[in-house]
Short mmCIF file of C-alpha atoms in Angstrom, two decimals:
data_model
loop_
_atom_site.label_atom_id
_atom_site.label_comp_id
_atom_site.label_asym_id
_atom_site.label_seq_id
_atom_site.Cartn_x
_atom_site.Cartn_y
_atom_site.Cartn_z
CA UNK A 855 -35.78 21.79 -5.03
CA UNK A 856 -32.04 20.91 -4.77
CA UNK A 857 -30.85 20.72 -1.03
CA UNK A 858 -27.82 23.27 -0.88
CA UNK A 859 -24.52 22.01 0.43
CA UNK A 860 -23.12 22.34 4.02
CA UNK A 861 -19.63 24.40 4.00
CA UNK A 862 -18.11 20.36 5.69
CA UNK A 863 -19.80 19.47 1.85
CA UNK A 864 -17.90 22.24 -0.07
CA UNK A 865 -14.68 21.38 1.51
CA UNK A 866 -14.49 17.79 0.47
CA UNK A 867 -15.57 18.73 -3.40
CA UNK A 868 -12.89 21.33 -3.42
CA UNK A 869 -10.32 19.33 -1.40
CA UNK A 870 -10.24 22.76 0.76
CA UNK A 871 -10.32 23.07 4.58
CA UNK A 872 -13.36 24.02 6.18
CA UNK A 873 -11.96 27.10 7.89
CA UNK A 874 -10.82 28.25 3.97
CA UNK A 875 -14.56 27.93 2.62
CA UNK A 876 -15.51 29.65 5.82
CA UNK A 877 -13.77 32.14 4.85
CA UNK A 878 -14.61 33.05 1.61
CA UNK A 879 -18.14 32.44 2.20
CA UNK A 880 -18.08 34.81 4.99
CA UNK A 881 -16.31 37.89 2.54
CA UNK A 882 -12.48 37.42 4.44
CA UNK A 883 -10.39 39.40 2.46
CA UNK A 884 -7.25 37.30 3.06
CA UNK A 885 -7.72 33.91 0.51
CA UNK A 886 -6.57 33.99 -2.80
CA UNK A 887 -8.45 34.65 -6.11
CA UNK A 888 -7.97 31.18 -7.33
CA UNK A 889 -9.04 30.00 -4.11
CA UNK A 890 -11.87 31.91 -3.83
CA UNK A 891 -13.03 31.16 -7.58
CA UNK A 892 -12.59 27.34 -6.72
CA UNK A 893 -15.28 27.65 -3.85
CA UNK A 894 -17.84 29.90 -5.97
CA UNK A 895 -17.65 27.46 -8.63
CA UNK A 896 -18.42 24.81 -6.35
CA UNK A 897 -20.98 26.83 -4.77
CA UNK A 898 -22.84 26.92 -8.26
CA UNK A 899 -22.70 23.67 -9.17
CA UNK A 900 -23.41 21.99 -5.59
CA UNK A 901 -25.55 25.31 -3.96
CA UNK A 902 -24.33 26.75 -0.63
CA UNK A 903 -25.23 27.20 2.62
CA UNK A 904 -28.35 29.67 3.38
CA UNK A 905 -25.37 32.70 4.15
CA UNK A 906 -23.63 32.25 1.00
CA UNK A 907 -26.52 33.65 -1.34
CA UNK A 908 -27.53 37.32 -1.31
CA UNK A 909 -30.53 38.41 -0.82
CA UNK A 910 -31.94 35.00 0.42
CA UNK A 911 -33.23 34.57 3.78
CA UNK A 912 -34.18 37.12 6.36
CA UNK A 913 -31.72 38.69 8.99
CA UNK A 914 -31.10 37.59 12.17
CA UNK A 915 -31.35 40.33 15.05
CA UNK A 916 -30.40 39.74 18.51
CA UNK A 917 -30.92 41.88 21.67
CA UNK A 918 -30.49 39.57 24.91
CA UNK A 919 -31.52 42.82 27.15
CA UNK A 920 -34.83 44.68 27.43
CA UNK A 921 -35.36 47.41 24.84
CA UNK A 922 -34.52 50.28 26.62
CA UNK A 923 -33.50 54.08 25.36
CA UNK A 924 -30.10 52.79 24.76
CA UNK A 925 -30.48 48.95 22.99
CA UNK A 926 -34.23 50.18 21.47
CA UNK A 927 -32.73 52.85 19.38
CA UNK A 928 -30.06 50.59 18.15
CA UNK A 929 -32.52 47.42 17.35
CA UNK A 930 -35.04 50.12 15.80
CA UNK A 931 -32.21 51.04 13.28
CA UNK A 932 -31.12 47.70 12.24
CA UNK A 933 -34.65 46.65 11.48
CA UNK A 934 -35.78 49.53 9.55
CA UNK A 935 -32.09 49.50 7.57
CA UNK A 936 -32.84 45.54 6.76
CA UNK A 937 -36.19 46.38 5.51
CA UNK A 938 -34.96 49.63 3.40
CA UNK A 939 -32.59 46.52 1.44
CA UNK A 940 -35.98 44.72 1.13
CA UNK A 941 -35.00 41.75 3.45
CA UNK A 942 -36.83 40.82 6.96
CA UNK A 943 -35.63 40.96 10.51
CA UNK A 944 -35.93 38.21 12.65
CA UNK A 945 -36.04 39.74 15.73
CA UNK A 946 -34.61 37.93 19.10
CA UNK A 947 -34.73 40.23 21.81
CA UNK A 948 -35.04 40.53 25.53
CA UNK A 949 -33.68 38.72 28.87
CA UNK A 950 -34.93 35.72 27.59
CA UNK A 951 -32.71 35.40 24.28
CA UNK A 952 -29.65 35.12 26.57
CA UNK A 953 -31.35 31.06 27.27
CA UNK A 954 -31.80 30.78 23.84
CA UNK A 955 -29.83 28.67 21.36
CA UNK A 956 -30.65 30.00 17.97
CA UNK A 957 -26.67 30.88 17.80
CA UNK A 958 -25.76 27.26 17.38
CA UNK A 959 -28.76 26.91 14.42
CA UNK A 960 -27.90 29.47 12.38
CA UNK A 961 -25.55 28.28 10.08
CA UNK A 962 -28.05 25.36 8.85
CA UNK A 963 -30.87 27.53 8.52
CA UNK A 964 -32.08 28.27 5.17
CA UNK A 965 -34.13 31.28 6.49
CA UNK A 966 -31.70 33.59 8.00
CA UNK A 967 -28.81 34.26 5.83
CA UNK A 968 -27.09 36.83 8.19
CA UNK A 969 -27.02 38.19 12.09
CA UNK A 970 -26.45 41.25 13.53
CA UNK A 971 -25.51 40.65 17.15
CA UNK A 972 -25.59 43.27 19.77
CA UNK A 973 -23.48 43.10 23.61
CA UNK A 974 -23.54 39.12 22.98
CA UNK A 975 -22.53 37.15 26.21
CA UNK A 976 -21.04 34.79 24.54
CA UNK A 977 -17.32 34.39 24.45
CA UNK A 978 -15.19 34.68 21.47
CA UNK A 979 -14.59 31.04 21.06
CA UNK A 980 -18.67 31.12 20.34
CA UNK A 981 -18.17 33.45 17.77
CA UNK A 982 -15.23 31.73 16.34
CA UNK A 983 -17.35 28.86 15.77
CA UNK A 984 -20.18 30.35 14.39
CA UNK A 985 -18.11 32.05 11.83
CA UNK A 986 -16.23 28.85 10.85
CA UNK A 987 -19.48 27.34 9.83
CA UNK A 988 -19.72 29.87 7.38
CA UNK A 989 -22.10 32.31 8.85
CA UNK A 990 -21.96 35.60 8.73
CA UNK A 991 -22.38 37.92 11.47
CA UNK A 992 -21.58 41.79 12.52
CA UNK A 993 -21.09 42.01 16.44
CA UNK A 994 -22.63 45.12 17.34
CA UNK A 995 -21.79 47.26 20.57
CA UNK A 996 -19.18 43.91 21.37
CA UNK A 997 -18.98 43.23 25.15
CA UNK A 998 -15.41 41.64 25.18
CA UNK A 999 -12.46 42.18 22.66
CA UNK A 1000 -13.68 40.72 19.34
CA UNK A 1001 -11.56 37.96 17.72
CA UNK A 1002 -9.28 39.48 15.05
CA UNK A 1003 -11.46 38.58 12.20
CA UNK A 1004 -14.91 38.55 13.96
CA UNK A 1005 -16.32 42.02 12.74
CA UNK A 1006 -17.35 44.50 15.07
CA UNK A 1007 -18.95 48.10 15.02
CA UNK A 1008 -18.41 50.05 18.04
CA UNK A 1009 -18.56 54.34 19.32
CA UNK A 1010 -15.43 55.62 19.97
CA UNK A 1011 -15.22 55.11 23.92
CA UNK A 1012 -12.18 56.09 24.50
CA UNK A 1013 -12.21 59.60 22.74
CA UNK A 1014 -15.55 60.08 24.21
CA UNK A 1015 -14.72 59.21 27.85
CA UNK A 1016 -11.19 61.51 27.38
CA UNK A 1017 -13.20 64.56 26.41
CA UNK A 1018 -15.64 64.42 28.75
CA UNK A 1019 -13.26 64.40 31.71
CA UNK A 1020 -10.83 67.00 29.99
CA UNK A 1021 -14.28 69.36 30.59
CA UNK A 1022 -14.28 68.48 34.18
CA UNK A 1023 -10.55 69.22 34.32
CA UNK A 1024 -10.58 72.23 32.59
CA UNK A 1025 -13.20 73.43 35.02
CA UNK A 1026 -10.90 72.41 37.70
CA UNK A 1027 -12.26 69.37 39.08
CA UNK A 1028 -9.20 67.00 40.40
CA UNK A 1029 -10.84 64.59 42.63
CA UNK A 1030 -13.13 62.85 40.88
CA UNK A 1031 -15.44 59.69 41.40
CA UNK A 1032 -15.62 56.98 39.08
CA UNK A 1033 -19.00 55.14 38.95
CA UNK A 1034 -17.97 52.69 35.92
CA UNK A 1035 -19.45 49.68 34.74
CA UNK A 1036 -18.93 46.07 34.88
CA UNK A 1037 -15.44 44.90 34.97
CA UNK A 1038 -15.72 42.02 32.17
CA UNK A 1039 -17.18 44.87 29.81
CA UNK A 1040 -14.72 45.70 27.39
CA UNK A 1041 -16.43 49.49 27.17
CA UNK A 1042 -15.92 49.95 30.93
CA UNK A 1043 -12.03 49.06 29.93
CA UNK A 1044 -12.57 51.33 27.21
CA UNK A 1045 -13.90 54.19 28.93
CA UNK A 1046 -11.86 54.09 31.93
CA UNK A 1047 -8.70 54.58 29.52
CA UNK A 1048 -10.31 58.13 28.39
CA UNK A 1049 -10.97 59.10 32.09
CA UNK A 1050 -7.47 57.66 33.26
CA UNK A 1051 -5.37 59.82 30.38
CA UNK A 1052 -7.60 63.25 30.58
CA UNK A 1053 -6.49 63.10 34.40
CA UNK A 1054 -2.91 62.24 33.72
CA UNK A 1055 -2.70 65.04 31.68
CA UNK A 1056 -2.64 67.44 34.76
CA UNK A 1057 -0.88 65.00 36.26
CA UNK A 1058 -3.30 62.85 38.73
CA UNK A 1059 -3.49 59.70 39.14
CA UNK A 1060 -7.52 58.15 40.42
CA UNK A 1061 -7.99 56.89 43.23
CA UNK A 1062 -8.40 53.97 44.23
CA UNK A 1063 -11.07 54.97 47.21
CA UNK A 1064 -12.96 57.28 44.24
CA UNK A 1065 -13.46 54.16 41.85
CA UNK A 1066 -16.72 51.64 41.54
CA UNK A 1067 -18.01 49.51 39.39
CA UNK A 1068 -21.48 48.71 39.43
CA UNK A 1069 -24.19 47.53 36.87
CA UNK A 1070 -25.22 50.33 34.79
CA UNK A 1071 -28.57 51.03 36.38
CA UNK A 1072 -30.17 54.28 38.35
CA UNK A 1073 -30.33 52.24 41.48
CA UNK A 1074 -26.53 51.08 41.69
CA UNK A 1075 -25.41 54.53 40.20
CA UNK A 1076 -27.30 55.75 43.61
CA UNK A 1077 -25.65 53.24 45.80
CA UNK A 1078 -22.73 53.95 44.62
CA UNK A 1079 -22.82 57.86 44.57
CA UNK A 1080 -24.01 57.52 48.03
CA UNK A 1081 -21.19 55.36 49.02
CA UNK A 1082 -18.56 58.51 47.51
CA UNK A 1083 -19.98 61.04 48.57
CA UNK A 1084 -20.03 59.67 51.69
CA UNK A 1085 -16.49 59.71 51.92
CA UNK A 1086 -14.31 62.25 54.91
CA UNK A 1087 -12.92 64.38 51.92
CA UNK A 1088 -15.44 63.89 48.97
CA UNK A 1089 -15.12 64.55 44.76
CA UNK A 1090 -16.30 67.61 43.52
CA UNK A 1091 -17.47 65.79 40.30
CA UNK A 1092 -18.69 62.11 39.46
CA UNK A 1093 -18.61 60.42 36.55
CA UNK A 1094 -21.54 58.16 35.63
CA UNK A 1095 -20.75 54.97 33.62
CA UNK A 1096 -23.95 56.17 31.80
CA UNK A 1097 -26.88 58.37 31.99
CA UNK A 1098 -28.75 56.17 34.24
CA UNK A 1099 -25.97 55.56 36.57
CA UNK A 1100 -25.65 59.36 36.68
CA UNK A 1101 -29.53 59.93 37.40
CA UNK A 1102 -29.17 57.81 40.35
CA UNK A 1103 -25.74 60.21 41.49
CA UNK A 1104 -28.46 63.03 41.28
CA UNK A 1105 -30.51 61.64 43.17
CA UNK A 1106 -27.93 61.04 46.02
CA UNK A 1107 -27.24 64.42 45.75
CA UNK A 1108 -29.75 66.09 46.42
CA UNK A 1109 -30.20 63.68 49.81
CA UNK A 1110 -27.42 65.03 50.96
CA UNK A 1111 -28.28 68.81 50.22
CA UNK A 1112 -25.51 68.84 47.66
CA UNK A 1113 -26.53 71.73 44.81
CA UNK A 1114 -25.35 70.23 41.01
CA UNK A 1115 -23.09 72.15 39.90
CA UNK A 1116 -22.35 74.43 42.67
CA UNK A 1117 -21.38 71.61 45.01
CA UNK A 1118 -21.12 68.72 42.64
CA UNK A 1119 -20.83 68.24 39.00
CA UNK A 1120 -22.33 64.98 37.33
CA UNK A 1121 -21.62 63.99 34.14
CA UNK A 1122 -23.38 61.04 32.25
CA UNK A 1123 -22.32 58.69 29.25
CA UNK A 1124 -24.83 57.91 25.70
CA UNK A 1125 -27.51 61.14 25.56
CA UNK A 1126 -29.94 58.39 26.62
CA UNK A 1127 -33.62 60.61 26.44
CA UNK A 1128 -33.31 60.09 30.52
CA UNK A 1129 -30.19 62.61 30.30
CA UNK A 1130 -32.60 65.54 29.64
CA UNK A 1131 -34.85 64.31 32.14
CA UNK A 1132 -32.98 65.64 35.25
CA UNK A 1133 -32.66 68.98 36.44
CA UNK A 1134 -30.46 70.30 35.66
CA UNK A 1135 -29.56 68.25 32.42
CA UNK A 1136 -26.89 65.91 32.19
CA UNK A 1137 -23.61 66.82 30.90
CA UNK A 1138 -22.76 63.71 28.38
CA UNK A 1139 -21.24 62.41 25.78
CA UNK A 1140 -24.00 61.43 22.44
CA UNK A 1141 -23.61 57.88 20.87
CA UNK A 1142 -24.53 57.76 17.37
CA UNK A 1143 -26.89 54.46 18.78
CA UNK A 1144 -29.10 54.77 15.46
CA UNK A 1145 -25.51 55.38 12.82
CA UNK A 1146 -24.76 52.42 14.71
CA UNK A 1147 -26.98 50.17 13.79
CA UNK A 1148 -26.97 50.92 10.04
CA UNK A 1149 -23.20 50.24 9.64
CA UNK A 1150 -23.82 47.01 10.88
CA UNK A 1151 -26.24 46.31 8.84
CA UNK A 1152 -24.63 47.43 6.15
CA UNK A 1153 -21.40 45.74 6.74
CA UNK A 1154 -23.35 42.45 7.18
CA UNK A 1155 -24.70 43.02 3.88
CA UNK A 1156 -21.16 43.33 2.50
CA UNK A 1157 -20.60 40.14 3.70
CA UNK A 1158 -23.32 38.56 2.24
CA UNK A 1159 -22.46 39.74 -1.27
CA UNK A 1160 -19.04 38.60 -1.10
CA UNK A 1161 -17.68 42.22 -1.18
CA UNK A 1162 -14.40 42.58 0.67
CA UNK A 1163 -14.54 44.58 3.44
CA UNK A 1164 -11.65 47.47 4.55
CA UNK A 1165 -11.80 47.14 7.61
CA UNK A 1166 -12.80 44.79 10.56
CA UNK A 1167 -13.25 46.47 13.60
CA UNK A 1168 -15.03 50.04 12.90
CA UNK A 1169 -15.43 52.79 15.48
CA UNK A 1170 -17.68 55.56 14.82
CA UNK A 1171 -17.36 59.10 16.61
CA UNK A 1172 -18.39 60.26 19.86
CA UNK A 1173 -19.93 63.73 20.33
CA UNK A 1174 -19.20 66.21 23.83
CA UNK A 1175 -22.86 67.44 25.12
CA UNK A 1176 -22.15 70.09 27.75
CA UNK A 1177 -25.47 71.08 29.61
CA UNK A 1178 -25.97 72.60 33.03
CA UNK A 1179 -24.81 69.71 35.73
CA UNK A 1180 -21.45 70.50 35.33
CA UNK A 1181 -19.75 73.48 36.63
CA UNK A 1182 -16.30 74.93 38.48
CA UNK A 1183 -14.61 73.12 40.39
CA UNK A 1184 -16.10 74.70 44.47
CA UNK A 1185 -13.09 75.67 46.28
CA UNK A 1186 -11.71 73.95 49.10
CA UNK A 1187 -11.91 75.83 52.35
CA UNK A 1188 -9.33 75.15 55.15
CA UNK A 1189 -5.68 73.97 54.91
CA UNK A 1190 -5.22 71.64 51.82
CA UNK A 1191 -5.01 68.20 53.08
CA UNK A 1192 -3.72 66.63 49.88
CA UNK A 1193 -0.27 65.62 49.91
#
């Protein structure tokens, strides 16, 4: 069996750089026809790398976190779309993938002709490289701001995040708490920009003492909560980074003999399963975690074919789910102390 040429290969038969065979190999809609046709025809007379033919190879899948109701749906839908094109997942997933170093194989590998990568840890000049070598990849659910050409599927965060505190505004609620997420996380940018404009509408500003970020679990949602409500003068309404955070502001609650939503509304973020496990259920705003998965793959699969692709970076919607933990605003007894 003929050994297939490396992209370094390709770009010393066609006198091309390697970042231009990268590029066409990986679908990039910006290199010229006669460019393009001078890299296929090399391609069938030397063989390419494992990602440059269809069909061949199975599909790389990678999950460095534990499969949870928010990254199992997601993983669940990229395998079973992979298998509906007739092609196998090679699944990577769990804590442990974040010490592995498949990422730096893949290009070689004649078994995996594509990856569909989901929150990677790695930074964008990681991804650069990966796709310079002529492998392609869909980031999904990216954790930083993805390169310019690096493609990326993502929910709309920001639309999400703004409706969801325009329904505590229109209720009434002005000081709110802020449980968000990690700082690095490009969502917790994402979704703080929804919160931040819904508020500005009325014309408040956060503040600063209202605002945490925490890792998006039940137990520093609590600590957190706890911490706010805490406070002399406390919100009327938190907003959980996600569901779980919000579970754990529930919890706090409740210690503290605060009725949700008479005292305190609590709103979540995904429609996680755990959002309908409270009582009352969680106000939220619904992912599309499974949609999500299946443009990936079938953007990666786009790739793979050579098809160009319209766009780069693709957002899908967000849905409002109003349920019972969120209410009106209680009213302030006493002289207003705000100034």
């Amino acid at each position: 069996m003929r050994q297939r040429a490396t992209v370094r290969e390709l770009a010393a038969e066609t006198g091309l750089s390697i970042a231009t065979v990268s590029r066409v190999l990986s679908g990039r809609t910006n290199v010229a026809p006669r460019t393009r046709d001078l890299v296929l025809r090399a391609v069938d007379r030397l063989g390419g790398p494992a990602s440059a033919s269809a069909g061949r190879g199975g599909i790389y899948v990678r999950c460095p976190y534990l499969l949870d109701d928010y990254f199992g749906p997601m993983v669940t839908s990229v395998v079973e779309t992979v298998e509906l094109h007739g092609m196998t997942a090679v699944l990577d997933a769990g804590t442990a993938a974040r010490r592995s170093a498949a990422l730096t194989a893949l290009p070689g590998s004649d078994d995996v002709a594509g990856g569909v990568l989901i929150l990677p840890p790695e930074p964008g000049e990681s991804l650069i490289r990966l796709r310079e070598q002529g492998f392609p990849f869909v980031v999904l659910d990216p954790r930083t701001t993805p390169p310019r050409d690096i493609v990326a599927v993502s929910a709309a965060h920001v639309t999400g995040a703004r409706s969801l505190m325009a329904h505590l505004v229109e209720l009434g609620h002005r000081r709110v708490g802020i449980i968000a997420g990690p700082r690095e996380w490009l969502v917790t940018d994402n979704r703080m920009a929804g919160y931040v404009a819904a508020l500005a509408d009325v014309g408040v500003l956060p503040a600063p003492e209202l605002l945490r970020f925490v890792e998006p679990t039940v137990r520093d949602g609590y600590a957190a909560a706890c911490d706010l409500l805490d406070q002399p003068e406390r919100p009327t309404a938190l907003v959980g980074f996600n569901d779980k955070v919000a579970v754990g502001a529930v919890r706090a609650a409740r210690e503290r003999g605060l009725r949700v939503p008479a005292d305190l509304s609590i709103v979540g973020f995904d429609d996680s399963d755990i959002s309908q496990a409270t009582e009352p259920m969680l106000t939220t705003v619904r992912q599309p975690l499974a949609e999500l998965g299946r443009m990936a793959v079938t953007l990666l699969l786009r790739m793979i074919k050579r098809h160009e692709l319209d766009a780069r970076h693709v957002e899908l919607a967000t849905d409002l789910v109003v349920r019972g933990s969120t209410g009106p605003a209680p009213v302030r007894r006493g002289p207003s102390t705000s100034g």
